[in-house]
Amino acid sequence: MKKILLIITLITAIGANAQVVFKGVSPSSISGNSFVFEWAEPTGTWSTTIPDFNLQNTFVQDTLELVVDNSWTGNNPAYTIPHPLANEGCLDANGGAHSQPSLAGKIAVVWRGSCQFGLKAALAENNGAVAIVIINHSGAPVGMAGGDSGLFINIPVVMISTTDGQLLLSEMANGPVEVFIGNKTGSTVNDLGSSKDVSNISKYGSVPTSFVQNGLNNFDLGLTITNFGSDDNIPVLNQTITGPSGYSYDTTVTYGLLPAAQDTDYTYIPYTETSLATGEYTINYNLSILNETDQDSSDNIVTSSFSVTNDVLSRARTDQSTGDLISNFYPSNYTLAMSSCMHLYEEDLPIGTGAEGIYFSVSSDSTPISAEYFGIAVYEWNDIQSGGWGDYTVNQLVPIYLRDYFFADDSLKEKSVYHEFVDDDNNPGPIELEKFQRYLVCIEYQGGTALDIAFGYDNFLDYGSNSAYNPDFGPGRLNIDGIPPFNGTQGDWYTGWSGADAPSIGLKMSGSISNCNNTGTDIQNVCGSFTWINGNTYTSSNNTATYTLTNAAGCDSIISHDHRTTTILERARDDLR
């Protein structure tokens, strides 16, 4: 299907710092990807000569290079996430300045640790680096003080999260990686752009056909468009979904004039297809400018995908070659315990919808996973939301299913494993899910000697726009150092790791579950003929007829007919007896 739409949009000014970005330029696997970061502003403990990203057209774009000082060996033992001392960018092992001429004209990459941020920047600048990216050793990026050297720095200093740092290091191991850091606004004349974090995607990464048929994966296509250029322009957005057997959905939207340095706020287009074959579907947003050429096309295409499955429901996608949930594994920074949870909430679940079991995956750096035990938990999440997604608290969790899980052997590390839900007698016991009930489905590591356990996430998907547009949707939840069921040591709850809010947790959905008393026998002793509830009249005894009744809760009850027809003479004999 193909549609051409003309939509008049509401225009809003770009929010504070919205134009300041850390984006991948190349290779294609990270092109257009946005990364959360903190940067040193030219004030306080930092030099006033540091480029100010708050000013339009202030940026650095170049190739990343990891600092490697081979005078150091081994890992820094102070942090739960191991990283080499050689990559910290501090003084060398003899107390001198490390020399790395290949950094000239590059963006230096170092790990946080062992010395002040200002010293790391000074050493990188002395080697000719045009900027420095510091990877945090413990989660999200934080603000940085310049220390003793901060007032003498002249290059941008930024910090990114552990997760994003590991992603970029992985890309760097395969070849050159180029990034853009700074303020895009006004750097070109004609430049519209967008990114994953402001684009709507499928509600689920993996969605069973039964959900599709019942409209439970209906979602709104659309994304926020920003005019980074210095000229006013008219955005044109082509939105497509392609899938198996030549399936294609195609919509083109032409917006009103978008002024420079502003973005759009518009009504999204419902996608309500209820007949999709199993397989992978690709969502593609292609942005252009009416009658102009976009001078920075790196952020004109935003892509996502989802999988239609026979019976698996997950925020993560399904690998079409193996049938397993796609999983990337990250350290978690815990010291006591860790829980990775899938959020589930539906207002239109058919009566009797149930889950038969759960898929998940676990990794570790060196710990044998067969030596550890894990918890599987399903909670009714009864906290009240007062506003946006960030207003949810996690204080009222009612466990409805708790079981331990042990890996049979270490060959299952990073493999998708399955646990069947069971009742108290260890018989298969599917969990019935109710509409308007919020759930957390969790995999839990409840502590031990190992500090390198990691759960699977699909880091390609970003549900940020979905959860902002519809707060009831919500991303995955991660708990660090809380002891389940979190009514004592609560720990800290996070909405994913730097956008990786699609936990590789999948529910195997069943067609229906019935807790009804669904059989019974209607016994009748009659004299002569008898008309039963099925409308049939019987003149002789019958014990084979059945009839199905459906109550208000949707339960089917099968009634068996068992009646004995007697004559007047037989009835008189019975009375005499």
Coordinates of C-alpha atoms in Angstrom, one line a residue:
M1 CA 0.0 0.0 0.0
K2 CA 1.2 3.5 -0.7
K3 CA -0.1 6.9 0.6
I4 CA 0.9 10.5 0.0
L5 CA 0.0 12.7 2.9
L6 CA 0.2 16.5 3.5
I7 CA 0.3 17.3 7.2
I8 CA 0.4 20.7 8.8
T9 CA 2.7 20.4 11.8
L10 CA 3.3 22.3 15.0
I11 CA 6.7 23.9 15.2
T12 CA 8.8 24.0 18.4
A13 CA 12.2 25.4 19.1
I14 CA 15.0 22.9 19.7
G15 CA 15.2 22.2 23.4
A16 CA 18.2 23.1 25.5
N17 CA 21.3 21.2 24.2
A18 CA 19.1 19.2 21.8
Q19 CA 21.4 20.4 19.0
V20 CA 24.6 19.1 20.8
V21 CA 25.1 15.6 19.7
F22 CA 27.6 12.7 19.7
K23 CA 26.8 10.8 16.6
G24 CA 28.3 8.0 14.6
V25 CA 29.3 8.9 11.1
S26 CA 30.9 5.7 9.9
P27 CA 31.0 2.7 9.4
S28 CA 27.3 2.1 8.4
S29 CA 26.7 0.0 11.5
I30 CA 26.8 3.2 13.7
S31 CA 26.0 5.9 11.2
G32 CA 23.4 8.1 12.6
N33 CA 23.5 6.5 16.0
S34 CA 23.3 9.0 18.9
F35 CA 25.3 8.4 22.1
V36 CA 24.6 9.9 25.5
F37 CA 27.5 12.0 26.7
E38 CA 28.8 14.7 29.1
W39 CA 31.2 17.4 28.0
A40 CA 33.6 19.8 29.8
E41 CA 32.2 23.4 29.4
P42 CA 34.6 26.3 29.2
T43 CA 34.0 27.5 32.8
G44 CA 34.9 26.6 36.3
T45 CA 37.8 24.2 36.5
W46 CA 38.2 24.1 32.7
S47 CA 39.9 26.6 30.4
T48 CA 37.8 29.2 28.7
T49 CA 39.5 28.2 25.4
I50 CA 37.8 24.8 25.3
P51 CA 35.3 24.8 22.4
D52 CA 31.8 25.6 23.7
F53 CA 29.3 23.2 22.2
N54 CA 26.4 25.5 23.3
L55 CA 27.4 27.7 20.4
Q56 CA 26.1 26.9 16.9
N57 CA 28.5 25.4 14.4
T58 CA 30.9 24.3 17.1
F59 CA 31.9 20.7 16.7
V60 CA 34.7 18.2 16.0
Q61 CA 34.4 15.4 13.5
D62 CA 37.2 12.9 13.1
T63 CA 38.5 9.3 13.5
L64 CA 38.7 7.7 16.9
E65 CA 42.0 6.2 18.1
L66 CA 42.5 4.3 21.3
V67 CA 45.4 5.4 23.5
V68 CA 47.8 2.5 24.0
D69 CA 50.7 2.9 26.5
N70 CA 52.5 -0.5 26.6
S71 CA 54.6 0.5 29.6
W72 CA 51.6 -0.6 31.5
T73 CA 50.4 -4.2 31.7
G74 CA 47.3 -5.9 33.1
N75 CA 44.0 -4.5 34.1
N76 CA 43.0 -1.9 36.6
P77 CA 41.9 -3.9 39.6
A78 CA 39.9 -1.1 41.2
Y79 CA 36.7 -1.5 39.1
T80 CA 34.3 -4.4 38.5
I81 CA 34.5 -3.8 34.8
P82 CA 38.1 -4.7 33.8
H83 CA 39.9 -2.5 31.4
P84 CA 43.6 -2.3 30.6
L85 CA 45.9 0.1 32.4
A86 CA 47.5 0.7 29.0
N87 CA 44.3 2.4 27.8
E88 CA 43.8 4.9 30.6
G89 CA 45.8 7.7 29.0
C90 CA 47.7 8.7 32.2
L91 CA 51.5 9.1 32.8
D92 CA 53.5 6.1 31.7
A93 CA 54.8 3.5 34.2
N94 CA 57.9 5.6 34.7
G95 CA 56.0 8.8 35.5
G96 CA 56.6 10.4 32.2
A97 CA 54.4 11.6 29.4
H98 CA 53.3 8.9 27.0
S99 CA 54.1 9.6 23.4
Q100 CA 51.7 8.4 20.6
P101 CA 52.3 10.4 17.4
S102 CA 49.5 8.6 15.6
L103 CA 47.0 10.5 17.8
A104 CA 47.7 13.7 15.8
G105 CA 44.5 14.9 14.1
K106 CA 42.5 12.1 15.8
I107 CA 40.0 11.9 18.6
A108 CA 41.7 10.1 21.5
V109 CA 39.8 7.4 23.4
V110 CA 40.7 6.4 26.9
W111 CA 39.2 4.7 29.9
R112 CA 38.3 6.6 33.1
G113 CA 40.6 5.7 36.0
S114 CA 44.0 6.3 37.8
C115 CA 44.4 10.0 37.1
Q116 CA 42.5 13.3 36.7
F117 CA 40.4 14.0 33.7
G118 CA 42.4 17.2 33.0
L119 CA 45.7 15.2 32.9
K120 CA 44.2 12.7 30.4
A121 CA 43.1 15.6 28.2
A122 CA 46.5 17.4 28.5
L123 CA 48.4 14.3 27.5
A124 CA 46.1 13.6 24.5
E125 CA 46.4 17.3 23.4
N126 CA 50.2 17.1 23.7
N127 CA 50.1 14.2 21.2
G128 CA 48.1 16.2 18.7
A129 CA 44.6 14.9 19.4
V130 CA 41.8 17.2 18.4
A131 CA 39.5 15.9 21.2
I132 CA 39.4 13.2 23.9
V133 CA 36.6 10.7 24.6
I134 CA 36.7 9.2 28.1
I135 CA 34.8 5.9 28.6
N136 CA 33.3 5.7 32.1
H137 CA 34.3 2.6 34.0
S138 CA 30.9 2.3 35.9
G139 CA 27.9 3.0 33.9
A140 CA 26.4 6.3 32.6
P141 CA 28.6 9.3 31.8
V142 CA 29.2 11.8 34.7
G143 CA 30.3 15.4 35.0
M144 CA 34.0 16.0 35.0
A145 CA 36.2 18.4 37.0
G146 CA 39.4 19.7 35.3
G147 CA 41.7 19.1 38.3
D148 CA 45.2 20.5 38.1
S149 CA 45.5 20.6 34.3
G150 CA 41.9 21.6 33.4
L151 CA 42.7 25.4 33.0
F152 CA 45.3 24.6 30.3
I153 CA 43.2 22.5 28.0
N154 CA 42.2 23.6 24.5
I155 CA 40.4 20.6 23.1
P156 CA 36.9 19.2 23.7
V157 CA 36.7 16.7 26.6
V158 CA 33.7 14.3 26.6
M159 CA 32.6 11.2 28.5
I160 CA 30.4 8.4 27.3
S161 CA 28.9 5.4 29.1
T162 CA 30.5 2.0 29.6
T163 CA 28.1 0.4 27.2
D164 CA 28.6 2.9 24.4
G165 CA 32.3 2.8 25.0
Q166 CA 32.4 -0.9 24.6
L167 CA 30.3 -0.7 21.5
L168 CA 32.7 1.9 19.9
L169 CA 35.8 -0.1 20.9
S170 CA 34.2 -3.2 19.2
E171 CA 33.7 -1.2 16.0
M172 CA 37.2 0.2 16.2
A173 CA 38.6 -3.3 16.3
N174 CA 37.1 -3.9 12.9
G175 CA 38.3 -0.7 11.2
P176 CA 38.2 3.1 11.3
V177 CA 35.4 4.7 13.2
E178 CA 34.4 8.4 12.6
V179 CA 32.2 10.4 14.9
F180 CA 30.7 13.9 15.1
I181 CA 30.7 15.6 18.5
G182 CA 29.3 19.1 19.0
N183 CA 26.7 21.5 17.8
K184 CA 25.3 20.7 14.4
T185 CA 23.0 23.8 14.2
G186 CA 24.2 26.2 11.6
S187 CA 27.1 24.2 10.4
T188 CA 25.4 23.8 7.0
V189 CA 22.7 25.6 5.1
N190 CA 20.3 22.7 4.3
D191 CA 20.4 20.0 6.9
L192 CA 17.5 18.0 8.4
G193 CA 18.1 15.1 10.7
S194 CA 16.7 12.6 13.1
S195 CA 17.9 9.6 15.2
K196 CA 16.7 6.3 16.7
D197 CA 16.0 7.7 20.1
V198 CA 13.2 10.0 18.6
S199 CA 11.7 7.5 16.2
N200 CA 8.8 5.2 16.9
I201 CA 9.3 1.5 16.3
S202 CA 7.3 -1.7 16.8
K203 CA 5.9 -2.3 20.3
Y204 CA 7.8 -5.6 20.4
G205 CA 11.0 -6.8 18.9
S206 CA 9.4 -10.3 18.6
V207 CA 5.7 -10.6 18.4
P208 CA 3.6 -13.8 18.0
T209 CA 1.1 -14.0 15.2
S210 CA -1.8 -14.1 17.7
F211 CA -0.8 -10.7 19.0
V212 CA -0.6 -9.3 15.5
Q213 CA -4.1 -10.7 14.6
N214 CA -5.6 -9.2 17.8
G215 CA -4.1 -5.8 17.0
L216 CA -1.7 -5.9 20.0
N217 CA 1.3 -4.8 18.0
N218 CA -0.4 -1.8 16.5
F219 CA 1.9 1.2 16.7
D220 CA 2.3 4.7 15.4
L221 CA 4.9 5.4 12.7
G222 CA 6.7 8.7 12.9
L223 CA 9.8 10.5 14.2
T224 CA 10.9 13.9 15.3
I225 CA 12.7 15.9 12.6
T226 CA 15.2 18.7 13.5
N227 CA 16.3 21.4 11.1
F228 CA 20.0 21.8 11.9
G229 CA 20.6 24.0 8.9
S230 CA 20.6 27.8 8.6
D231 CA 17.8 27.9 6.1
D232 CA 14.1 27.2 6.6
N233 CA 13.1 24.0 4.8
I234 CA 10.2 21.7 4.1
P235 CA 10.8 18.1 5.3
V236 CA 9.6 15.1 3.3
L237 CA 9.5 11.8 5.1
N238 CA 9.1 8.4 3.4
Q239 CA 8.1 5.6 5.8
T240 CA 8.3 2.0 4.7
I241 CA 7.9 -1.4 6.2
T242 CA 9.1 -4.4 4.2
G243 CA 8.9 -8.1 5.1
P244 CA 8.6 -11.6 3.8
S245 CA 7.0 -12.6 0.5
G246 CA 7.2 -9.1 -0.9
Y247 CA 5.2 -7.4 1.8
S248 CA 5.5 -3.7 1.6
Y249 CA 3.9 -0.7 3.4
D250 CA 4.8 2.8 2.0
T251 CA 3.8 6.2 3.2
T252 CA 5.2 9.6 2.3
V253 CA 4.5 12.7 4.4
T254 CA 5.2 16.3 3.3
Y255 CA 5.3 18.7 6.2
G256 CA 4.9 22.5 6.4
L257 CA 7.9 24.8 6.4
L258 CA 10.3 24.0 9.3
P259 CA 12.3 27.1 10.4
A260 CA 16.0 26.8 11.0
A261 CA 17.1 25.5 14.5
Q262 CA 13.7 24.1 15.2
D263 CA 12.0 20.7 15.2
T264 CA 8.6 19.2 14.5
D265 CA 5.8 18.1 16.9
Y266 CA 3.2 16.3 14.8
T267 CA 0.6 13.5 14.8
Y268 CA 2.0 10.0 14.2
I269 CA 0.5 7.7 11.6
P270 CA -1.2 4.5 12.9
Y271 CA 0.2 1.2 11.6
T272 CA -2.6 -1.4 12.2
E273 CA -1.7 -4.4 10.0
T274 CA -3.2 -7.6 11.5
S275 CA -2.2 -10.1 8.9
L276 CA 1.6 -10.6 8.8
A277 CA 3.5 -13.8 8.0
T278 CA 6.3 -15.0 10.3
G279 CA 9.7 -13.5 9.6
E280 CA 11.6 -10.2 9.9
Y281 CA 10.1 -6.8 9.0
T282 CA 12.3 -3.7 8.4
I283 CA 11.1 -0.2 9.4
N284 CA 12.8 2.5 7.3
Y285 CA 12.5 6.2 7.7
N286 CA 14.0 8.2 4.8
L287 CA 14.2 12.0 5.3
S288 CA 14.7 14.5 2.6
I289 CA 14.2 18.2 1.9
L290 CA 11.6 19.4 -0.7
N291 CA 13.5 20.8 -3.7
E292 CA 16.8 20.9 -1.9
T293 CA 19.8 18.6 -1.3
D294 CA 20.6 17.7 2.3
Q295 CA 24.2 18.6 3.0
D296 CA 24.6 16.0 5.8
S297 CA 22.7 12.8 4.9
S298 CA 24.3 10.8 7.7
D299 CA 21.2 11.3 9.8
N300 CA 18.5 11.1 7.1
I301 CA 17.9 7.4 7.3
V302 CA 16.7 5.7 10.6
T303 CA 16.2 2.0 10.5
S304 CA 14.7 -0.5 12.9
S305 CA 13.1 -4.0 12.6
F306 CA 10.9 -6.5 14.3
S307 CA 10.2 -10.2 14.1
V308 CA 6.8 -11.9 13.7
T309 CA 7.0 -15.3 15.4
N310 CA 4.8 -18.3 16.0
D311 CA 4.6 -17.9 19.8
V312 CA 7.5 -15.8 21.2
L313 CA 6.9 -12.3 22.7
S314 CA 9.9 -10.2 23.5
R315 CA 11.3 -6.6 23.4
A316 CA 14.3 -8.2 21.6
R317 CA 14.3 -9.4 18.0
T318 CA 14.6 -13.0 16.8
D319 CA 17.6 -14.2 14.8
Q320 CA 16.0 -15.6 11.7
S321 CA 18.8 -18.1 11.1
T322 CA 18.7 -19.7 14.6
G323 CA 15.3 -18.8 16.0
D324 CA 16.9 -17.5 19.2
L325 CA 16.5 -14.0 20.6
I326 CA 19.2 -11.6 19.5
S327 CA 21.5 -11.0 22.5
N328 CA 24.4 -8.6 23.2
F329 CA 25.9 -8.9 26.7
Y330 CA 27.1 -6.1 28.9
P331 CA 28.7 -5.9 32.4
S332 CA 26.3 -4.6 35.0
N333 CA 28.4 -2.9 37.7
Y334 CA 26.7 -4.7 40.5
T335 CA 28.2 -5.7 43.8
L336 CA 25.3 -7.6 45.4
A337 CA 22.8 -8.7 42.8
M338 CA 21.3 -7.8 39.5
S339 CA 17.9 -8.2 37.8
S340 CA 17.0 -7.7 34.2
C341 CA 13.2 -7.3 33.6
M342 CA 10.8 -7.1 30.6
H343 CA 7.9 -4.8 31.1
L344 CA 4.5 -6.0 29.9
Y345 CA 1.2 -4.1 29.8
E346 CA -1.7 -4.6 27.4
E347 CA -5.2 -3.2 27.6
D348 CA -6.8 -5.5 25.1
L349 CA -5.5 -9.0 26.0
P350 CA -8.0 -11.7 25.0
I351 CA -9.4 -13.6 28.0
G352 CA -7.3 -16.6 28.7
T353 CA -4.0 -15.3 27.2
G354 CA -1.2 -17.1 28.9
A355 CA 2.6 -17.7 28.9
E356 CA 3.9 -21.3 29.0
G357 CA 7.6 -20.4 29.7
I358 CA 10.4 -18.0 29.4
Y359 CA 13.6 -17.7 27.1
F360 CA 16.7 -15.8 28.3
S361 CA 20.5 -15.8 28.0
V362 CA 23.4 -15.2 30.4
S363 CA 27.1 -14.5 29.9
S364 CA 30.2 -14.0 32.0
D365 CA 33.8 -13.0 31.4
S366 CA 35.3 -16.0 33.2
T367 CA 32.9 -17.3 35.8
P368 CA 31.5 -20.8 35.0
I369 CA 27.7 -20.1 34.8
S370 CA 27.0 -23.7 35.9
A371 CA 28.4 -22.8 39.3
E372 CA 25.9 -20.0 39.8
Y373 CA 22.1 -20.0 40.3
F374 CA 19.6 -17.6 38.8
G375 CA 16.1 -16.6 39.7
I376 CA 13.1 -16.5 37.4
A377 CA 10.3 -14.2 38.6
V378 CA 7.1 -12.7 37.3
Y379 CA 5.7 -9.8 39.3
E380 CA 2.4 -7.9 39.2
W381 CA 3.6 -4.3 39.1
N382 CA 1.0 -2.3 40.9
D383 CA 2.7 1.1 41.3
I384 CA 0.6 4.0 40.1
Q385 CA 2.0 6.3 37.4
S386 CA 1.5 10.0 38.0
G387 CA 2.8 11.4 34.8
G388 CA 5.4 10.3 32.2
W389 CA 7.4 7.0 32.2
G390 CA 10.0 8.5 34.6
D391 CA 7.3 8.9 37.3
Y392 CA 6.9 5.2 37.7
T393 CA 8.1 3.8 41.1
V394 CA 8.9 0.2 41.7
N395 CA 7.7 -0.3 45.2
Q396 CA 4.6 -2.5 44.8
L397 CA 5.8 -5.7 43.2
V398 CA 3.6 -8.8 43.9
P399 CA 5.4 -12.0 43.0
I400 CA 3.1 -14.5 41.1
Y401 CA 5.9 -16.8 40.0
L402 CA 9.3 -17.5 41.6
R403 CA 11.7 -20.3 40.6
D404 CA 15.4 -21.0 40.7
Y405 CA 17.3 -21.9 37.5
F406 CA 20.6 -23.8 37.2
F407 CA 22.5 -24.1 33.9
A408 CA 23.3 -27.7 33.1
D409 CA 26.8 -26.9 31.8
D410 CA 28.9 -24.0 30.6
S411 CA 28.3 -24.7 27.0
L412 CA 25.0 -22.8 27.4
K413 CA 26.8 -19.5 28.1
E414 CA 25.4 -16.8 25.7
K415 CA 22.9 -19.4 24.4
S416 CA 19.1 -18.9 24.5
V417 CA 17.7 -21.3 27.2
Y418 CA 14.1 -22.1 28.0
H419 CA 12.3 -22.6 31.4
E420 CA 8.8 -24.0 31.4
F421 CA 6.5 -22.5 34.0
V422 CA 5.4 -25.1 36.5
D423 CA 2.9 -25.3 39.4
D424 CA 3.6 -26.3 43.0
D425 CA 3.7 -30.0 41.9
N426 CA 6.2 -29.3 39.1
N427 CA 3.6 -29.9 36.5
P428 CA 3.3 -27.6 33.5
G429 CA 1.5 -24.5 34.8
P430 CA 1.1 -21.7 32.3
I431 CA 0.7 -18.2 33.8
E432 CA -2.6 -16.4 32.8
L433 CA -2.1 -12.7 31.9
E434 CA -4.8 -10.1 32.5
K435 CA -5.5 -7.0 30.6
F436 CA -4.9 -3.7 32.4
Q437 CA -2.4 -5.4 34.6
R438 CA 1.3 -4.3 34.5
Y439 CA 3.9 -7.0 34.8
L440 CA 7.7 -7.3 35.2
V441 CA 9.2 -10.5 33.9
C442 CA 12.7 -10.8 35.4
I443 CA 15.9 -12.8 35.3
E444 CA 17.7 -12.4 38.6
Y445 CA 21.2 -13.0 39.8
Q446 CA 20.9 -13.0 43.5
G447 CA 24.5 -12.6 44.4
G448 CA 27.6 -14.8 44.8
T449 CA 31.3 -14.5 44.4
A450 CA 31.0 -13.7 40.7
L451 CA 31.0 -10.0 39.6
D452 CA 31.1 -10.6 35.8
I453 CA 27.6 -11.9 35.1
A454 CA 25.8 -10.2 32.3
F455 CA 22.3 -10.7 30.8
G456 CA 21.4 -10.4 27.1
Y457 CA 20.0 -7.3 25.5
D458 CA 19.2 -6.3 21.9
N459 CA 21.2 -3.1 21.6
F460 CA 19.9 -2.3 18.1
L461 CA 16.5 -1.3 19.4
D462 CA 15.7 2.0 21.2
Y463 CA 12.2 2.3 22.7
G464 CA 12.8 5.9 23.9
S465 CA 10.3 7.5 21.5
N466 CA 7.7 4.8 22.1
S467 CA 7.8 5.2 25.9
A468 CA 7.8 9.0 25.7
Y469 CA 4.9 9.0 23.2
N470 CA 3.0 6.4 25.2
P471 CA 4.1 6.2 28.9
D472 CA 2.1 3.0 29.5
F473 CA 4.5 1.2 27.1
G474 CA 7.8 1.7 29.0
P475 CA 11.2 0.2 28.3
G476 CA 12.9 -2.6 30.1
R477 CA 14.0 -2.2 33.7
L478 CA 17.3 -3.1 35.3
N479 CA 18.0 -3.3 39.0
I480 CA 21.4 -3.0 40.4
D481 CA 22.2 -4.4 43.9
G482 CA 18.6 -5.0 44.9
I483 CA 17.7 -8.3 46.6
P484 CA 14.5 -9.8 45.1
P485 CA 11.6 -9.2 45.7
F486 CA 13.0 -5.8 46.6
N487 CA 11.1 -5.2 49.7
G488 CA 14.2 -5.1 51.9
T489 CA 17.4 -4.2 50.0
Q490 CA 15.7 -2.3 47.1
G491 CA 18.8 -1.4 45.0
D492 CA 18.5 1.1 42.1
W493 CA 16.2 0.7 39.1
Y494 CA 17.3 1.9 35.7
T495 CA 15.5 2.0 32.3
G496 CA 18.0 0.0 30.4
W497 CA 21.7 0.7 29.7
S498 CA 22.2 3.7 27.5
G499 CA 19.3 2.9 25.2
A500 CA 19.8 -0.9 25.4
D501 CA 16.3 -1.1 26.9
A502 CA 15.3 -4.3 25.0
P503 CA 16.1 -7.2 27.3
S504 CA 16.5 -10.5 25.5
I505 CA 13.8 -12.1 27.6
G506 CA 11.0 -13.9 25.7
L507 CA 7.7 -15.4 26.8
K508 CA 6.4 -18.4 25.0
M509 CA 2.7 -17.6 24.6
S510 CA 0.0 -20.1 24.6
G511 CA -3.3 -19.8 22.7
S512 CA -5.5 -19.7 25.7
I513 CA -5.7 -20.8 29.3
S514 CA -9.0 -21.8 31.0
N515 CA -9.4 -22.0 34.8
C516 CA -13.1 -22.9 34.3
N517 CA -14.9 -25.9 35.7
N518 CA -15.6 -26.9 32.2
T519 CA -17.5 -30.2 32.4
G520 CA -20.7 -31.3 33.9
T521 CA -23.7 -33.7 33.5
D522 CA -27.3 -32.8 33.5
I523 CA -29.2 -35.8 34.8
Q524 CA -32.9 -36.0 34.1
N525 CA -35.5 -38.7 34.9
V526 CA -38.6 -37.9 32.9
C527 CA -41.9 -39.6 32.0
G528 CA -42.5 -39.4 28.2
S529 CA -40.7 -37.0 25.9
F530 CA -38.2 -34.3 27.0
T531 CA -36.9 -31.1 25.3
W532 CA -33.3 -30.4 26.4
I533 CA -31.4 -27.0 26.4
N534 CA -30.0 -27.8 22.9
G535 CA -33.6 -27.6 21.5
N536 CA -33.8 -31.3 20.7
T537 CA -36.8 -33.4 22.0
Y538 CA -35.9 -36.9 23.2
T539 CA -38.5 -39.7 23.4
S540 CA -36.1 -42.3 24.7
S541 CA -33.2 -42.5 27.1
N542 CA -30.0 -40.7 26.0
N543 CA -26.5 -40.2 27.5
T544 CA -24.4 -39.1 24.5
A545 CA -25.7 -35.6 23.7
T546 CA -23.5 -32.6 24.7
Y547 CA -24.0 -28.8 24.7
T548 CA -21.5 -25.9 25.2
L549 CA -22.3 -22.9 27.4
T550 CA -20.1 -19.8 27.6
N551 CA -20.3 -17.6 30.7
A552 CA -19.6 -13.8 31.0
A553 CA -15.9 -14.5 31.7
G554 CA -15.5 -16.3 28.4
C555 CA -15.3 -19.8 29.9
D556 CA -16.7 -22.7 28.0
S557 CA -18.6 -25.4 29.9
I558 CA -19.4 -28.6 28.2
I559 CA -22.7 -30.2 29.5
S560 CA -23.4 -33.9 29.0
H561 CA -27.0 -35.0 28.7
D562 CA -27.9 -38.1 30.7
H563 CA -31.6 -38.8 31.0
R564 CA -33.9 -41.8 31.4
T565 CA -37.3 -41.9 29.8
T566 CA -39.9 -44.1 31.6
T567 CA -43.4 -45.3 30.8
I568 CA -46.4 -44.7 33.1
L569 CA -46.4 -48.4 34.1
E570 CA -42.7 -48.3 35.0
R571 CA -43.3 -45.2 37.1
A572 CA -46.2 -46.9 39.0
R573 CA -44.0 -49.9 39.7
D574 CA -41.3 -47.6 41.1
D575 CA -43.8 -45.8 43.3
L576 CA -45.0 -49.2 44.7
R577 CA -41.5 -50.1 45.5

